[in-house]
Structures are given as C-alpha cells and as structure tokens.
Amino acid sequence: MTEIKDKKLLYNTVLSQTFSPDGNYLLAGNIYGNVSTFDLSKVLGPSKIEENDVQGPSYCFTAHADQEVACMLSVENFLVTGTRGEISGWDWKMVTSSKAPKTKVSWNIQIPANKDSYDKPDVNCMVYSKANHVLYAGCGDNNIYIISLEDGKILRTMQGHTDYIHSLATIDNQLASCGEDGSVRMWDLRKRENTNILTPHLVDKVARPRFGKWIGAVDFTEDWLLCGGGPSLSLWHVRTMEAATIFDLADQGIHVAEIYEDRVIAGGVAGHVHHMTYQGEVLAKVPTSSLTTYSIVHQESPHKVLSMAGSSNYIDISTNFNYREMSVKFA
C-alpha cells in the first residue's frame, strides 16, 4: 500500500486551487480526486518542522474518488468542485476543520450526458457571478452551462465551441471562453449570445503550429484580451481584435494566464511562472516545482499569497509575487 501511495505522489498533479471566503485557507485539488486544505497562518508562520522537511496540509478529504478535481471555486458557504459530469458543494465549516476527512457532499449538480455517448462531460473550468448567484461551467462536451446555485438548475446552455472548453473569464455582463478548437469567444450575458470570435492560430505572428491551435487560458478587461495555449501568449485590443503584444516566452504551451492590476501573470509548460508588463517586459521569472503549471491563485488579504501548482506534489508559495518563498506538499 505504501508503495502505491508513493507512486501516486510521484505522479501527483494539482489541477485546481482556491481560497476560503475568509482568506485564511488555501485549498488544492488533484488528479486522484483529493482536496488538501492548508491553514495559511501555519504555512506562513514560524516553522516548527525540521529544516529539510516540507509542510503538508492541515486537512484532506476525497471529493471525487478516482476522478480528477479539474476545477474549484469559492462561494460564500461552499467550496465548489468540478469533475466528470458533476459539480459538487462542500460546507466550508467541515472542509476547514478536523472533520474534513469525514466530510460529506452538501449538494451535487449533474451535467447532462451527450445523447450520442454514455460518457459524462468533464467540467474543465468554472467562474461565478456574485451579482446573480450564477455559475458558468465550461465542459468537455463543448458547452458552457449557466447554473443557478440557489436551486442547482441549469438555466441555459451556450453553444458555439466545436471542441472542449479550457478556460472562462467574466466581468460584468461579459464572458470570455477558449478551448481546444483554437477559438476565443466573447459572450454578451444579457443576450446570452456570441459577440466576437478570435482565432489566434490563424494569425501568423502568434501561431505556433508545432504546439497546436488549442487555447488554454483567457482573461480580459474592458480594453484588453489576454490568451495563450499552442499559439503564443498574446494581448489583444478588445475593440479591434488586433494583437498589441506577443510575449516572448520559452514555453511549450500556456495553461494559465491572467491580467492582474498592471501586470500579466502566466504559466504552462515552462518550469517558471512569468510576471510581465502589458508591453512584454519581464518583471519576474519565478521557478516552479512543476514542469507544467496548471493553477495560479492569489489574494491580497488577510494574507498576501500567490500560489502556483501543477505537475508535482509540491505547491509553490510567494508572498511578494516576485519570487518563490517556500513550497508545501499536497500530501
């Protein structure tokens, strides 16, 4: 049994992370369906462990046995996890306490299976609108589902992508989505319709055919759209859909990218997480324990933390966002 556990840890991959609503806990989900909870005051406080040891989680529980925790997010009363065909809610009081190993799911929402297939679609990404208590889920059946968290009902399905969806971002009444089909789509959430389509792999200066056409990450502001995947990480003017900056990175695919204040933060198949200006100047190149980064989360208070995770049992923690301060282990 120990041998199996060690082998699992050797191949562990952390796909998703989030913070508790009060900002005191970091949670991470892996490919085996487990969730680890880290008490940030312990992680960032004076270390009581041996110098060469790495801190582990305060609590763990199995959210989805033998299925990956592909995505997670934080809402007021629940940790929300996404896996194959299912979105689940977990009581914060339980998952941030010693009762975590015995915690039971509070609610489940089923994603409908494709009529032509018995397989349930993966829930690859989720974003939440606090204003109307609505969750948007990007799935492996190419659809974006609009789900009410008040009653768990699927309100609407937004269709347009022709392959599975990798990432979603939202501000106000707009949503951006991207996927394996190589497209980035902008949506008007009031009309629930597609307003713009960008295909970076068809733009020569951005395309990288050797890495494919897929787009792994998207983020946007009122003026700027950021995306990357097989094509280079690039920043586009929202109004003209022209590329303003093509970032010169030594990556082999982008899995996570976001606009944060006056900088761009990005990771993927690179061994580093890059912080850059809008013009492409590198502000920081932070080494990671993972050869591939799948998740980056950050918060300003009560603990200023940026956490990076991916194809490793180790999660890298930064408190000033410019260098790696420490690592913790998932299990």
PDB file of N, CA and C in Angstrom, residues 136 146 156-158 173-175 186-195:
ATOM      1  N   TYR A 136     -20.984  29.669 -14.156  1.00  0.00           N
ATOM      2  CA  TYR A 136     -20.759  29.315 -15.557  1.00  0.00           C
ATOM      3  C   TYR A 136     -19.736  28.180 -15.580  1.00  0.00           C
ATOM      4  N   ILE A 146     -25.001  27.556 -17.828  1.00  0.00           N
ATOM      5  CA  ILE A 146     -25.312  28.616 -16.865  1.00  0.00           C
ATOM      6  C   ILE A 146     -26.182  27.972 -15.792  1.00  0.00           C
ATOM      7  N   ARG A 156     -29.445  27.619 -18.720  1.00  0.00           N
ATOM      8  CA  ARG A 156     -29.226  27.837 -20.161  1.00  0.00           C
ATOM      9  C   ARG A 156     -27.934  27.153 -20.575  1.00  0.00           C
ATOM     10  N   THR A 157     -27.853  26.797 -21.834  1.00  0.00           N
ATOM     11  CA  THR A 157     -26.620  26.256 -22.401  1.00  0.00           C
ATOM     12  C   THR A 157     -26.156  27.189 -23.515  1.00  0.00           C
ATOM     13  N   MET A 158     -24.892  27.621 -23.460  1.00  0.00           N
ATOM     14  CA  MET A 158     -24.347  28.463 -24.531  1.00  0.00           C
ATOM     15  C   MET A 158     -23.458  27.592 -25.423  1.00  0.00           C
ATOM     16  N   ASN A 173     -21.303  41.989 -17.510  1.00  0.00           N
ATOM     17  CA  ASN A 173     -22.207  41.166 -18.323  1.00  0.00           C
ATOM     18  C   ASN A 173     -21.509  40.525 -19.519  1.00  0.00           C
ATOM     19  N   GLN A 174     -20.197  40.345 -19.398  1.00  0.00           N
ATOM     20  CA  GLN A 174     -19.442  39.717 -20.485  1.00  0.00           C
ATOM     21  C   GLN A 174     -18.714  38.478 -20.000  1.00  0.00           C
ATOM     22  N   LEU A 175     -18.605  37.515 -20.891  1.00  0.00           N
ATOM     23  CA  LEU A 175     -17.870  36.282 -20.604  1.00  0.00           C
ATOM     24  C   LEU A 175     -16.932  36.022 -21.764  1.00  0.00           C
ATOM     25  N   MET A 186     -16.196  35.751 -27.206  1.00  0.00           N
ATOM     26  CA  MET A 186     -16.746  36.740 -26.277  1.00  0.00           C
ATOM     27  C   MET A 186     -18.263  36.603 -26.304  1.00  0.00           C
ATOM     28  N   TRP A 187     -18.870  36.682 -25.125  1.00  0.00           N
ATOM     29  CA  TRP A 187     -20.319  36.485 -24.998  1.00  0.00           C
ATOM     30  C   TRP A 187     -20.948  37.665 -24.270  1.00  0.00           C
ATOM     31  N   ASP A 188     -22.124  38.079 -24.744  1.00  0.00           N
ATOM     32  CA  ASP A 188     -22.954  39.054 -24.026  1.00  0.00           C
ATOM     33  C   ASP A 188     -23.910  38.250 -23.154  1.00  0.00           C
ATOM     34  N   LEU A 189     -23.746  38.367 -21.828  1.00  0.00           N
ATOM     35  CA  LEU A 189     -24.533  37.523 -20.923  1.00  0.00           C
ATOM     36  C   LEU A 189     -25.979  37.974 -20.774  1.00  0.00           C
ATOM     37  N   ARG A 190     -26.265  39.225 -21.142  1.00  0.00           N
ATOM     38  CA  ARG A 190     -27.670  39.665 -21.094  1.00  0.00           C
ATOM     39  C   ARG A 190     -28.444  39.007 -22.230  1.00  0.00           C
ATOM     40  N   LYS A 191     -27.826  39.016 -23.428  1.00  0.00           N
ATOM     41  CA  LYS A 191     -28.485  38.387 -24.580  1.00  0.00           C
ATOM     42  C   LYS A 191     -28.127  36.902 -24.686  1.00  0.00           C
ATOM     43  N   ARG A 192     -27.091  36.515 -23.918  1.00  0.00           N
ATOM     44  CA  ARG A 192     -26.579  35.137 -23.947  1.00  0.00           C
ATOM     45  C   ARG A 192     -26.211  34.708 -25.362  1.00  0.00           C
ATOM     46  N   GLU A 193     -25.494  35.607 -26.019  1.00  0.00           N
ATOM     47  CA  GLU A 193     -25.066  35.264 -27.383  1.00  0.00           C
ATOM     48  C   GLU A 193     -23.611  35.650 -27.605  1.00  0.00           C
ATOM     49  N   ASN A 194     -23.036  34.980 -28.602  1.00  0.00           N
ATOM     50  CA  ASN A 194     -21.646  35.183 -29.000  1.00  0.00           C
ATOM     51  C   ASN A 194     -21.506  36.527 -29.723  1.00  0.00           C
ATOM     52  N   THR A 195     -20.590  37.393 -29.255  1.00  0.00           N
ATOM     53  CA  THR A 195     -20.444  38.710 -29.884  1.00  0.00           C
ATOM     54  C   THR A 195     -19.169  38.845 -30.707  1.00  0.00           C
TER      55      THR A 195
END
